CSV table of C-alpha atoms in Angstrom, one decimal:
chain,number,residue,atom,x,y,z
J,29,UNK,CA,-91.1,-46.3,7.2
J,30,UNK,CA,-88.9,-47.6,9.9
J,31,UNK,CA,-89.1,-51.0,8.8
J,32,UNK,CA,-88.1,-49.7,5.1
J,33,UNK,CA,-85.4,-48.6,5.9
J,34,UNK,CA,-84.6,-51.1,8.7
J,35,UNK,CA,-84.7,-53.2,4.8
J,36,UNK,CA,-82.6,-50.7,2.5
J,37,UNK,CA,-80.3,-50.0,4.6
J,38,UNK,CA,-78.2,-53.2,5.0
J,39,UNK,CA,-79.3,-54.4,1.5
J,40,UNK,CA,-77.5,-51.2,0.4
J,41,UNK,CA,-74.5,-51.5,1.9
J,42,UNK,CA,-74.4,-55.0,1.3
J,43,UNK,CA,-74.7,-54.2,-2.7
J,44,UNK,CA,-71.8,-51.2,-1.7
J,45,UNK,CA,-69.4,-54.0,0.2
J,46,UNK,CA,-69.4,-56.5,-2.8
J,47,UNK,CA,-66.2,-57.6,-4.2
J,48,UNK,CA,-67.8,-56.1,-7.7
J,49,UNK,CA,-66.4,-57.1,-11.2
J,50,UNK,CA,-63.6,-59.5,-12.0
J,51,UNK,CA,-61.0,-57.7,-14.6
J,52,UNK,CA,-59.6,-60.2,-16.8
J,53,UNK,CA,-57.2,-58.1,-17.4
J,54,UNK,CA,-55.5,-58.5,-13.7
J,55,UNK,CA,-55.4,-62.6,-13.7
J,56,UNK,CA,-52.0,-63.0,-14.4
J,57,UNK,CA,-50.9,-65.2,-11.3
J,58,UNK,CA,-51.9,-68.6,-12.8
J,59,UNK,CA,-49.1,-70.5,-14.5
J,60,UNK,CA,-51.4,-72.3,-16.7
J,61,UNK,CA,-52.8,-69.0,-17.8
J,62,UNK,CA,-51.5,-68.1,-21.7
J,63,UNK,CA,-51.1,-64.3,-20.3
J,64,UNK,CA,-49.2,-65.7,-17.4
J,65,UNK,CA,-46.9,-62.9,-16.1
J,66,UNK,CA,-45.0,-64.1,-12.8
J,67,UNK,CA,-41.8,-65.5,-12.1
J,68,UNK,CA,-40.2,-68.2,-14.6
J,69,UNK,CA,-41.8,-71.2,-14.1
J,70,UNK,CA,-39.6,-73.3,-15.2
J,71,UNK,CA,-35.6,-73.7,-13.9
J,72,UNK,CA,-32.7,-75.6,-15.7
J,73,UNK,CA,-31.1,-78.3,-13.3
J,74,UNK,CA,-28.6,-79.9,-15.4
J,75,UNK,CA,-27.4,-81.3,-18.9
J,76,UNK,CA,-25.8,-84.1,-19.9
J,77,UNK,CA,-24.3,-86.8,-22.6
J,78,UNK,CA,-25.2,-90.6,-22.1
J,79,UNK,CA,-24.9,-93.7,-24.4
J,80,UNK,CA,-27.5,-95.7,-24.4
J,81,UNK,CA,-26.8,-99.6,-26.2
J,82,UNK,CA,-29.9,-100.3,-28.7
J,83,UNK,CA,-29.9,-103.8,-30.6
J,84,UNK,CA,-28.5,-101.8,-33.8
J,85,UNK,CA,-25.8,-100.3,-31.8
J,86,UNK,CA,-24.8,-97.8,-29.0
J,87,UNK,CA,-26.9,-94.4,-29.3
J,88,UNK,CA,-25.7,-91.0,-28.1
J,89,UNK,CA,-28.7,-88.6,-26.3
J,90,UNK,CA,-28.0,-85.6,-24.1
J,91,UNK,CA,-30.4,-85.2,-21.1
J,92,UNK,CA,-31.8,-81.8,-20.5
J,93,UNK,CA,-33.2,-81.5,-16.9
J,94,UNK,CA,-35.7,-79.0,-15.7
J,95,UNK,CA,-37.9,-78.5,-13.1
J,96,UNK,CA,-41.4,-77.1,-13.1
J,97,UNK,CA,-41.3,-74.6,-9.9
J,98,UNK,CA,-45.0,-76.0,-8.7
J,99,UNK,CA,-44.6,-74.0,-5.5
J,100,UNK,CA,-46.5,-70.9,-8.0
J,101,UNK,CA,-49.7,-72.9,-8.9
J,102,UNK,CA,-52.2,-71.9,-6.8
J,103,UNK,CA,-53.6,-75.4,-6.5
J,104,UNK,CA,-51.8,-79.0,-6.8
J,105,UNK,CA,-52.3,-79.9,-10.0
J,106,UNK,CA,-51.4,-82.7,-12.7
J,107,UNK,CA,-49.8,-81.0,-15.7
J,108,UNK,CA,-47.5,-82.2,-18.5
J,109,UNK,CA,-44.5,-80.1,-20.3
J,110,UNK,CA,-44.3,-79.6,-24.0
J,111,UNK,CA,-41.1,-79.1,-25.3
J,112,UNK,CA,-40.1,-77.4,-28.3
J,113,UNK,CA,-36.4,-77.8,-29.7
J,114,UNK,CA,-36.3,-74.6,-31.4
J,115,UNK,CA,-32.6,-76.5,-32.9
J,116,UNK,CA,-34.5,-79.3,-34.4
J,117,UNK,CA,-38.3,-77.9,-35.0
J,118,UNK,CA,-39.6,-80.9,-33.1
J,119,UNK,CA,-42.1,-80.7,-30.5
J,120,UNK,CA,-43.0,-82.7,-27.8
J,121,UNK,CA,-45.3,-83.3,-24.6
J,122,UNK,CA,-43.3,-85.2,-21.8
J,123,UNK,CA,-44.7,-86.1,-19.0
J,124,UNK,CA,-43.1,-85.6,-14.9
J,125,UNK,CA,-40.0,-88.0,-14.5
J,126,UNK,CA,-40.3,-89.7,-11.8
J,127,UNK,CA,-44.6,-89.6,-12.4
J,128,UNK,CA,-45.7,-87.4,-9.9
J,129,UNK,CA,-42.8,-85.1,-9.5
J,130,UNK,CA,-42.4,-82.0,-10.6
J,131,UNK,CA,-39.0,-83.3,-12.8
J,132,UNK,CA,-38.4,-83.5,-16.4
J,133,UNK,CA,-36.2,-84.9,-18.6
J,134,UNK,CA,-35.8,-84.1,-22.3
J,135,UNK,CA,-33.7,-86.4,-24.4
J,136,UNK,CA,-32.3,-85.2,-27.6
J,137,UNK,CA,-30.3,-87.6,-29.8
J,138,UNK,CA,-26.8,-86.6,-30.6
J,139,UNK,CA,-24.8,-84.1,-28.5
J,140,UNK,CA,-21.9,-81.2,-29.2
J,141,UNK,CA,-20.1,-79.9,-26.4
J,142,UNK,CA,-20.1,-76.0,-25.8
J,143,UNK,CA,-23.1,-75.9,-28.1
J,144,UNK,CA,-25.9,-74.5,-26.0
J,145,UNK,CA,-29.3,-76.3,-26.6
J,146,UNK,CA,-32.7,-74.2,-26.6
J,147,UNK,CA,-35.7,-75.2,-25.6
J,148,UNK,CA,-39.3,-73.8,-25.5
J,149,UNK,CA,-41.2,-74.8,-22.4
J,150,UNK,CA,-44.7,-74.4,-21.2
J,151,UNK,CA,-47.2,-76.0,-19.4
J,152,UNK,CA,-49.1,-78.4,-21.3
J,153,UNK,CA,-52.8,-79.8,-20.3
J,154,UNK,CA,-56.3,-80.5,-21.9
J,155,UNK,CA,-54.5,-80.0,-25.4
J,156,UNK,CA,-53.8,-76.9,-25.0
J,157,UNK,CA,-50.4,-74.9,-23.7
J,158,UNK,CA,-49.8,-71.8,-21.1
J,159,UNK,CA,-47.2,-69.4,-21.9
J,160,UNK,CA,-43.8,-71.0,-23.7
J,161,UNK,CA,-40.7,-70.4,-21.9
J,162,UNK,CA,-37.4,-70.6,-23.0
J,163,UNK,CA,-34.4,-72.4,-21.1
J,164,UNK,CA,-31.0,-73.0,-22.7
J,165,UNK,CA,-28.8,-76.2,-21.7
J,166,UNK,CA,-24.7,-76.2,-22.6
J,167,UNK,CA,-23.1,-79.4,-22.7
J,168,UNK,CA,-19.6,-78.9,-21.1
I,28,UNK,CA,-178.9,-34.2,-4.2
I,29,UNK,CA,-177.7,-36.6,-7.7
I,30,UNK,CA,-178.3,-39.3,-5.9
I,31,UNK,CA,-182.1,-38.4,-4.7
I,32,UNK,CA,-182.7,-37.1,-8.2
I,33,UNK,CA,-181.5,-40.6,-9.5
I,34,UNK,CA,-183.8,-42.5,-6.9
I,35,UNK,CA,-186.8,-40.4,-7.9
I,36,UNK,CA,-185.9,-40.8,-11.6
I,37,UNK,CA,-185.8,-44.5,-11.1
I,38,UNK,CA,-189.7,-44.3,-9.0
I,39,UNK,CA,-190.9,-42.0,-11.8
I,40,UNK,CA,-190.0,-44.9,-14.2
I,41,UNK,CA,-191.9,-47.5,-12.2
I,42,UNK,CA,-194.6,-45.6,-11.5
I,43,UNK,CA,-195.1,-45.0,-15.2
I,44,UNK,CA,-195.1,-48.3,-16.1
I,45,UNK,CA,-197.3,-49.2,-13.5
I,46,UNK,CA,-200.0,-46.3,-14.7
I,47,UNK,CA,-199.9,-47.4,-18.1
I,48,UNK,CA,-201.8,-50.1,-17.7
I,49,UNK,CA,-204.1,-48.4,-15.9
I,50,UNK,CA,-204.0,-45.9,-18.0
I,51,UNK,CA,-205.3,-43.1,-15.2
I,52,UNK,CA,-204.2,-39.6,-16.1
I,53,UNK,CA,-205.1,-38.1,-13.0
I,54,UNK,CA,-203.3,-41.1,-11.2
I,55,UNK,CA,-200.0,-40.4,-12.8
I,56,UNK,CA,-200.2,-36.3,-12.5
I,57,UNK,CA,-200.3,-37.1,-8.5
I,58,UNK,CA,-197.8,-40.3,-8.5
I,59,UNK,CA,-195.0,-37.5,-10.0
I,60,UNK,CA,-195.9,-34.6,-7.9
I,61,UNK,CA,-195.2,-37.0,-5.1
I,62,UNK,CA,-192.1,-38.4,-6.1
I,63,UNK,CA,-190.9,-34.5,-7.1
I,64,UNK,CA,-191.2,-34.0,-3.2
I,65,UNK,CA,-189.5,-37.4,-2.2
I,66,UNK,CA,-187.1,-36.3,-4.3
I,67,UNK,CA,-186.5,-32.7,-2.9
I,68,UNK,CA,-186.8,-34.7,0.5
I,69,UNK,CA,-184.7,-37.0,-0.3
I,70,UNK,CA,-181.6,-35.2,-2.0
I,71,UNK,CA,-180.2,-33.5,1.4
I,72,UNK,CA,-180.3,-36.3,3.3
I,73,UNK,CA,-178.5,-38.4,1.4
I,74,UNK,CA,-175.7,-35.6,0.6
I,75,UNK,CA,-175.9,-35.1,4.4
I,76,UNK,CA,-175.2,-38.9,4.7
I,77,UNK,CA,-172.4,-39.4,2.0
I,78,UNK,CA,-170.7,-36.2,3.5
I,79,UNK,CA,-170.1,-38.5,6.8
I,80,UNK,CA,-168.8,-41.6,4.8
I,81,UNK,CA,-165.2,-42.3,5.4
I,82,UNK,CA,-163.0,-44.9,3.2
I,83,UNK,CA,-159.9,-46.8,4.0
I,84,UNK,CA,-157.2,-45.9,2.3
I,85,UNK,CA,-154.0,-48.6,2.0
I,86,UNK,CA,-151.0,-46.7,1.5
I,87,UNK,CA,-148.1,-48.9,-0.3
I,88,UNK,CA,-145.0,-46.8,0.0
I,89,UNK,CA,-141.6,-47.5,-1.5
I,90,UNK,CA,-139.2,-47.7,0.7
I,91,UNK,CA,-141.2,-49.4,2.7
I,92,UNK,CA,-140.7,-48.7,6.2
I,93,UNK,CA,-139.1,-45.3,6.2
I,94,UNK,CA,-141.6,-43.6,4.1
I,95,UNK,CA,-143.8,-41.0,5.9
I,96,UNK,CA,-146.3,-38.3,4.8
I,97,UNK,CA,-148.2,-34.9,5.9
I,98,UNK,CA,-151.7,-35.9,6.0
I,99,UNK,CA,-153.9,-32.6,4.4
I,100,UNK,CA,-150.7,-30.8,5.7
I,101,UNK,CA,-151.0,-31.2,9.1
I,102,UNK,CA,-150.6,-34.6,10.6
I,103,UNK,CA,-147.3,-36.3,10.1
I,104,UNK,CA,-147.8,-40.2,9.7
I,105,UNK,CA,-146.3,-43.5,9.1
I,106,UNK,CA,-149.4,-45.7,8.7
I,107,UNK,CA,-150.2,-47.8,6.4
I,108,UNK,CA,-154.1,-48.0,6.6
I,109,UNK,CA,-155.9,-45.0,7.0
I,110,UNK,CA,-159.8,-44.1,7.5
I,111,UNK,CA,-160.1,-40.8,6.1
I,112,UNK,CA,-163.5,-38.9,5.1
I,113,UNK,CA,-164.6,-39.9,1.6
I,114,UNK,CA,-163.5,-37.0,-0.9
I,115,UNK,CA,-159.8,-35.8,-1.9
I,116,UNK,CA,-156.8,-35.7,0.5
I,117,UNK,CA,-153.3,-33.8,0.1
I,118,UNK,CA,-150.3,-36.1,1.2
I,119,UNK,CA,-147.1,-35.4,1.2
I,120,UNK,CA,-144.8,-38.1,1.7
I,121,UNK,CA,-141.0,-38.2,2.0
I,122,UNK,CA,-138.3,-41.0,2.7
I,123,UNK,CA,-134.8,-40.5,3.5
I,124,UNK,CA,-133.0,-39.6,0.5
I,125,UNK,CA,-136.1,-39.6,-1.2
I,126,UNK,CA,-137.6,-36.5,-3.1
I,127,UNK,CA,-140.7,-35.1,-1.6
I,128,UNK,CA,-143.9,-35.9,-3.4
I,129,UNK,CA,-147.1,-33.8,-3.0
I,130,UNK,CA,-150.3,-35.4,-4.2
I,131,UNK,CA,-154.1,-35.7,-3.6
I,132,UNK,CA,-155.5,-38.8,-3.1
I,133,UNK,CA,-159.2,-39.3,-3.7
I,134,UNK,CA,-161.1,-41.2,-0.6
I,135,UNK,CA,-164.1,-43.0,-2.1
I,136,UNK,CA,-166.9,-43.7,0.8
I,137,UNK,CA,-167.0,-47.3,2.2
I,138,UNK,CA,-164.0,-48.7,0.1
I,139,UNK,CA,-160.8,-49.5,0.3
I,140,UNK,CA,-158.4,-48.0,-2.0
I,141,UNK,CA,-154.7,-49.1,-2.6
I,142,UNK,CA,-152.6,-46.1,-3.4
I,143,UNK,CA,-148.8,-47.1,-4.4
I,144,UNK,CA,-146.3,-44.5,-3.7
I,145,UNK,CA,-142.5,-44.8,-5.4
I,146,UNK,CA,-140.4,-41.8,-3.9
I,147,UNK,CA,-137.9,-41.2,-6.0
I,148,UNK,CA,-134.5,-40.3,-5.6
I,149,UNK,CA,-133.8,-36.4,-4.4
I,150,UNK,CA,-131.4,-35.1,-6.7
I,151,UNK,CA,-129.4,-34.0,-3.9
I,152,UNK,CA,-129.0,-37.7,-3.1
I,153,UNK,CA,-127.9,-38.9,-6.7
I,154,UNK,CA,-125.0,-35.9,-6.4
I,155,UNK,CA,-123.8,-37.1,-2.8
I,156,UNK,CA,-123.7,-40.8,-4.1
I,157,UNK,CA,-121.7,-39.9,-7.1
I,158,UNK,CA,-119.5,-37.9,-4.8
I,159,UNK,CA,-119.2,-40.5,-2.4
I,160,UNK,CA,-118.8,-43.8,-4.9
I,161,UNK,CA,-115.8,-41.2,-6.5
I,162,UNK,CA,-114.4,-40.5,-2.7
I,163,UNK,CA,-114.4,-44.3,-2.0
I,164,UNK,CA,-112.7,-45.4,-5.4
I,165,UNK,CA,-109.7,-42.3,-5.1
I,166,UNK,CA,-110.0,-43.6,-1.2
I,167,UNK,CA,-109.6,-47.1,-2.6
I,168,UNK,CA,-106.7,-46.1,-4.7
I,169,UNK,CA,-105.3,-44.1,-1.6
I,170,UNK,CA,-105.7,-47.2,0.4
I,171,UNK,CA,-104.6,-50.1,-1.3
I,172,UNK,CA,-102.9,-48.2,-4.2
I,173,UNK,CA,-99.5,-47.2,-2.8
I,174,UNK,CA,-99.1,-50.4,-0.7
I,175,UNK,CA,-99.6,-52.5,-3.3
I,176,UNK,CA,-96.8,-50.1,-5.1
I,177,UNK,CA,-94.4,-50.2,-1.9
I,178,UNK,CA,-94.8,-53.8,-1.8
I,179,UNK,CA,-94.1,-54.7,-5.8
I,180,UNK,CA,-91.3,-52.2,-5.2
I,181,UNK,CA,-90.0,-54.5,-2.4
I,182,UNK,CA,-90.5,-57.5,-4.0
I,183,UNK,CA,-88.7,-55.9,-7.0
I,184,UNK,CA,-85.9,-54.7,-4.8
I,185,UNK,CA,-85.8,-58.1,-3.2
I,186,UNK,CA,-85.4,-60.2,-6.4
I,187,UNK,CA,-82.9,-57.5,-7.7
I,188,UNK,CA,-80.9,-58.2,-4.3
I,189,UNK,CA,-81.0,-61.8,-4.8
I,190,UNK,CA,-79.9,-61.6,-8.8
I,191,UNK,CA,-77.5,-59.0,-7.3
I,192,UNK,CA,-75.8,-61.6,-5.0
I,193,UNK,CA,-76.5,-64.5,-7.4
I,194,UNK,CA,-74.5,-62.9,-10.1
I,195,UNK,CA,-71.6,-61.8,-7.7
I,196,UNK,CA,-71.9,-65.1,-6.5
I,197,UNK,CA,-71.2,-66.4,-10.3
I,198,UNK,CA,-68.1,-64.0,-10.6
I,199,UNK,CA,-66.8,-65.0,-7.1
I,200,UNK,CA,-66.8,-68.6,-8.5
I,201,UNK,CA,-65.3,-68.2,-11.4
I,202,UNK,CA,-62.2,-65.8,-9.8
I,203,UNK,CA,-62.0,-69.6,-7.9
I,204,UNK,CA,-62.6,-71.1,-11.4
I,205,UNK,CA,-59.3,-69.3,-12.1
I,206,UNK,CA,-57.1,-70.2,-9.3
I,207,UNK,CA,-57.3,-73.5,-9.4
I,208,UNK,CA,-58.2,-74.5,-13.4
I,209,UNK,CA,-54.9,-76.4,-14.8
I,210,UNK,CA,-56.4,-75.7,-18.2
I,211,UNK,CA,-55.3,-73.2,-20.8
I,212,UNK,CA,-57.5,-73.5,-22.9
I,213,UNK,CA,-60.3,-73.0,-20.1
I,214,UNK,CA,-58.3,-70.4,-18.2
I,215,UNK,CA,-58.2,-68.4,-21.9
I,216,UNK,CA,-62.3,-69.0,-22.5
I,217,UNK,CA,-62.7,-67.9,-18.9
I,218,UNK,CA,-60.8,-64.7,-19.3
I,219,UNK,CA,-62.5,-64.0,-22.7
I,220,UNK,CA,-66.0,-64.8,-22.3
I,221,UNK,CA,-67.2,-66.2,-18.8
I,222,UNK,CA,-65.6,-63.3,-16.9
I,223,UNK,CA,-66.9,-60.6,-19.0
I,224,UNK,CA,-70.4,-62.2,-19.0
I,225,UNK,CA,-70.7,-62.3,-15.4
I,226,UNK,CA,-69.6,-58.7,-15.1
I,227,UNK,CA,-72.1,-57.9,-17.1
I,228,UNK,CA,-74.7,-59.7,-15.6
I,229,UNK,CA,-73.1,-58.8,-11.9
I,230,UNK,CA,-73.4,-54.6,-13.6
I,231,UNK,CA,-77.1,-55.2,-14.8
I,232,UNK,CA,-77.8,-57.1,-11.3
I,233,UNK,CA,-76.4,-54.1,-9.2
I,234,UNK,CA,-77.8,-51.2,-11.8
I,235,UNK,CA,-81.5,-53.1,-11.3
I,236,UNK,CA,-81.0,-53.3,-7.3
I,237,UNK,CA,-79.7,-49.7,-6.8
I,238,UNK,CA,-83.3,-48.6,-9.6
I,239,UNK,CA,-85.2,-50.9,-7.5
I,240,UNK,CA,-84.3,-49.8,-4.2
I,241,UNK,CA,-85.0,-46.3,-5.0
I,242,UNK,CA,-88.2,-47.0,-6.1
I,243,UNK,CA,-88.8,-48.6,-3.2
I,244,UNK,CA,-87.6,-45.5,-1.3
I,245,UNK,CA,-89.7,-43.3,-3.3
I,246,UNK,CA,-92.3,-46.0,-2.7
I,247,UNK,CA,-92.1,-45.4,0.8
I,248,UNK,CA,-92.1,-41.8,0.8
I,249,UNK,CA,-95.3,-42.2,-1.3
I,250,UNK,CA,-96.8,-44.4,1.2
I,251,UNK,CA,-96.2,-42.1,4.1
I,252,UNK,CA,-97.4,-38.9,2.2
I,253,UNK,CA,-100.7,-40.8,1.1
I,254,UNK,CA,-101.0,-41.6,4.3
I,255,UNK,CA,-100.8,-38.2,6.5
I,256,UNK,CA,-103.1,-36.8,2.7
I,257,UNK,CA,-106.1,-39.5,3.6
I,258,UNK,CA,-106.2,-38.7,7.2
I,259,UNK,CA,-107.0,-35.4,6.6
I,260,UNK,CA,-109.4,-36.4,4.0
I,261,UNK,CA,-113.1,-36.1,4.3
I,262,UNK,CA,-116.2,-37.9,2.7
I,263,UNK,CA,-118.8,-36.0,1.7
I,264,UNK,CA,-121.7,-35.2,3.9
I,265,UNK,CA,-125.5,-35.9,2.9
I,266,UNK,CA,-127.1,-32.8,3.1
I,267,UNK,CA,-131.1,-34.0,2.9
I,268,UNK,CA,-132.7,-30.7,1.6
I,269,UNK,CA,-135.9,-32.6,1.1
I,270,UNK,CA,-136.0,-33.5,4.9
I,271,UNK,CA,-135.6,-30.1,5.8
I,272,UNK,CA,-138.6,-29.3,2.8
I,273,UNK,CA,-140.7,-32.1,4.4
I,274,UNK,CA,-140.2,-30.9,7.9
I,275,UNK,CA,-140.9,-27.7,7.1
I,276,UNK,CA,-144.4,-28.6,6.5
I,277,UNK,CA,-144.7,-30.8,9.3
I,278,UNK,CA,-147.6,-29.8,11.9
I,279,UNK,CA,-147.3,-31.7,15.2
I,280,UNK,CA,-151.2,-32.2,17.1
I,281,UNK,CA,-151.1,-31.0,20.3
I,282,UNK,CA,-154.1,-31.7,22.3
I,283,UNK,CA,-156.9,-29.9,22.2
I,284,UNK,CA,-157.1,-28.8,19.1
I,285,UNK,CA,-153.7,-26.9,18.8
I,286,UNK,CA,-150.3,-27.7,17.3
I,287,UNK,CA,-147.3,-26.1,15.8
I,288,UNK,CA,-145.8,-25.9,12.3
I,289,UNK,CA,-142.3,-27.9,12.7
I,290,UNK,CA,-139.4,-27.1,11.3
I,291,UNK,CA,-135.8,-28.8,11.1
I,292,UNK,CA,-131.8,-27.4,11.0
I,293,UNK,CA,-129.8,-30.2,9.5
I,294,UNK,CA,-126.4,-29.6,11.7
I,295,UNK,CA,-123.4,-32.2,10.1
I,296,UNK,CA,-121.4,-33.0,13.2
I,297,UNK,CA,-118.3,-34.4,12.5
């Protein structure tokens, strides 16, 4: 009887000390998760208007930089960004500029000052995107 | 007195056939007057002789070696061969567990007879081994039967602890799964169908190992209450009725002549 409970007793409050269930419900903290709900994960650095020379002629682009604020993953990671340009319709999955980095650079063609540029971010990876984010860019 | 009637008969007979061919009257009238007196002569001494004519009697008894008898109720024996006085004999044998038989047997003069004995059963015996083979099998069950349950409910218990741990295990992995997939589309299957599965599995685990570990409890208490119930359990006792019927009869020889009538108390002494 001794040795029973000797038995039960630590099995039982080993069952009573498990962590339990998982609620889906509370995973929020991963950026790559669609129902992501942290802190923006992605932060404007700057805009700008360049002319790039092309064998048909000079082309006007204006570079939209972001960052992807990789201190929230909760592992390093290799990830991609699609952009949307909500202005255009386009969308497009751009890759970290320098490779490695956690810097992007979205080139548009054409440019209008004081014209504010929208963009719909999210992480990109395995085909599939995390939760879009929106960033807006003004050429000054 | 037959047999001297028989053995004058048998002169009679001769002497006739003798006569007949000489064919004297007179002759024969005194040949049977004398054999009529050899025969009257005759007759008590050999019933006088065949009086003193003892037989051997071979007892065969079954069980062999624990069968005894009363001997013309008086002499209590275990022997196999016996020379009794020719003429009939009252035994009473008796075996342990065995049912008292009371018989004659019939001493013939200057032969040996085989008498073969099968003591049956005493219906006293037939009840105590029924009891007993029904004490033995709920002891059995008693013995064996609640250990064998304690011990299926631990192993129970033990493989729903190890499903228990397996399957929090599984959730554990895939809360890692979590933190460190880079995947969308994996974090989104995770979340709708991985997670929930575990969790159900980890719910069914922990519902089976709490069950099992109460039927192991209850197992347990079983175990211990069987226990402290067959200690203070008894077999039944073999009350041998026919012994004390047997004994009853018994006369012991004493020398000289006397003896006493035995009798026996059967005291169980536990």
């Amino acid at each position: 009887m001794r040795s029973l409970l000797a038995l039960l007793l630590p099995a039982l409050l080993l069952l009573a000390c498990g962590k339990g269930e998982l609620d889906p419900g509370t995973l929020k903290d991963n950026p790559f998760d669609p129902d992501y709900a942290g802190p923006p994960v992605f932060l404007l650095d700057t805009t700008y208007a360049r002319s790039v020379s092309t064998p048909s002629g000079p082309v006007q682009q204006q570079v939209i930089a972001f960052r992807v604020r990789s201190e929230l993953f909760l592992s390093p990671v290799r990830f991609s960004v699609r952009v949307e340009d909500t202005a255009y319709g386009l969308t497009e999955v751009i890759d970290p500029d320098p490779v490695g980095s956690s810097h992007f650079n979205y080139v548009r063609l054409g440019w209008q000052v004081g014209v504010p540029v929208c963009l719909r971010l999210s992480l990109f990876n395995d085909q599939s995107a995390a939760r879009a984010e929106e960033i807006c860019a003004t050429l000054q | 007195m037959r047999r001297g009637a028989r053995i004058a008969g048998a002169f009679m007979r001769a002497s006739a056939h003798v006569l007949t061919r000489a064919a004297d009257a007179r002759a024969v009238r005194r040949v049977f007057s004398a054999a009529i007196v050899l025969a009257w002569v005759h007759g008590p001494m050999g019933a006088t002789v065949a009086a003193q004519s003892t037989g051997t009697l071979r007892i065969l008894c079954e069980p062999a070696g624990s069968c005894e008898y009363l001997l013309d109720g008086r002499h209590r024996k275990k022997d196999r061969e016996l020379s009794l006085m020719e003429g009939p004999h009252r035994f009473v044998f008796w075996a342990p567990e065995r049912r008292v038989l009371d018989t004659t047997l019939m001493v013939m003069p200057n032969a040996l007879r085989e008498a073969r004995i099968q003591l049956r059963y005493s219906e006293e015996f037939i009840a105590y081994n029924r009891k007993l083979r029904r004490f033995q099998r709920d002891d059995r069950w008693l013995r064996y039967g609640t250990p064998v349950l304690a011990a299926g409910a631990g192993a129970w218990f033990g493989v729903s602890l190890w499903r228990t741990v397996d399957a929090q295990r599984a959730v554990d992995d895939l809360a890692e799964a979590y933190r460190t997939s880079a995947s969308p589309a994996g974090i989104a299957e995770l979340k709708r169908t991985d997670i929930p599965e575990a969790n159900r599995e980890l719910r069914q685990a922990r519902t089976m190992a709490f069950v099992s570990g109460g039927a192991l409890a209850l197992s347990g208490a079983a175990l211990w209450y069987v226990r402290s119930v067959r200690s203070k359990r008894q077999p039944p006792v073999f009350e041998d009725k026919e012994r004390a019927r047997f004994e009853g009869l018994a006369w012991m020889p004493a020398h000289g002549g006397h003896g006493a009538w035995m009798a026996s108390l059967t005291l169980p002494l536990r």
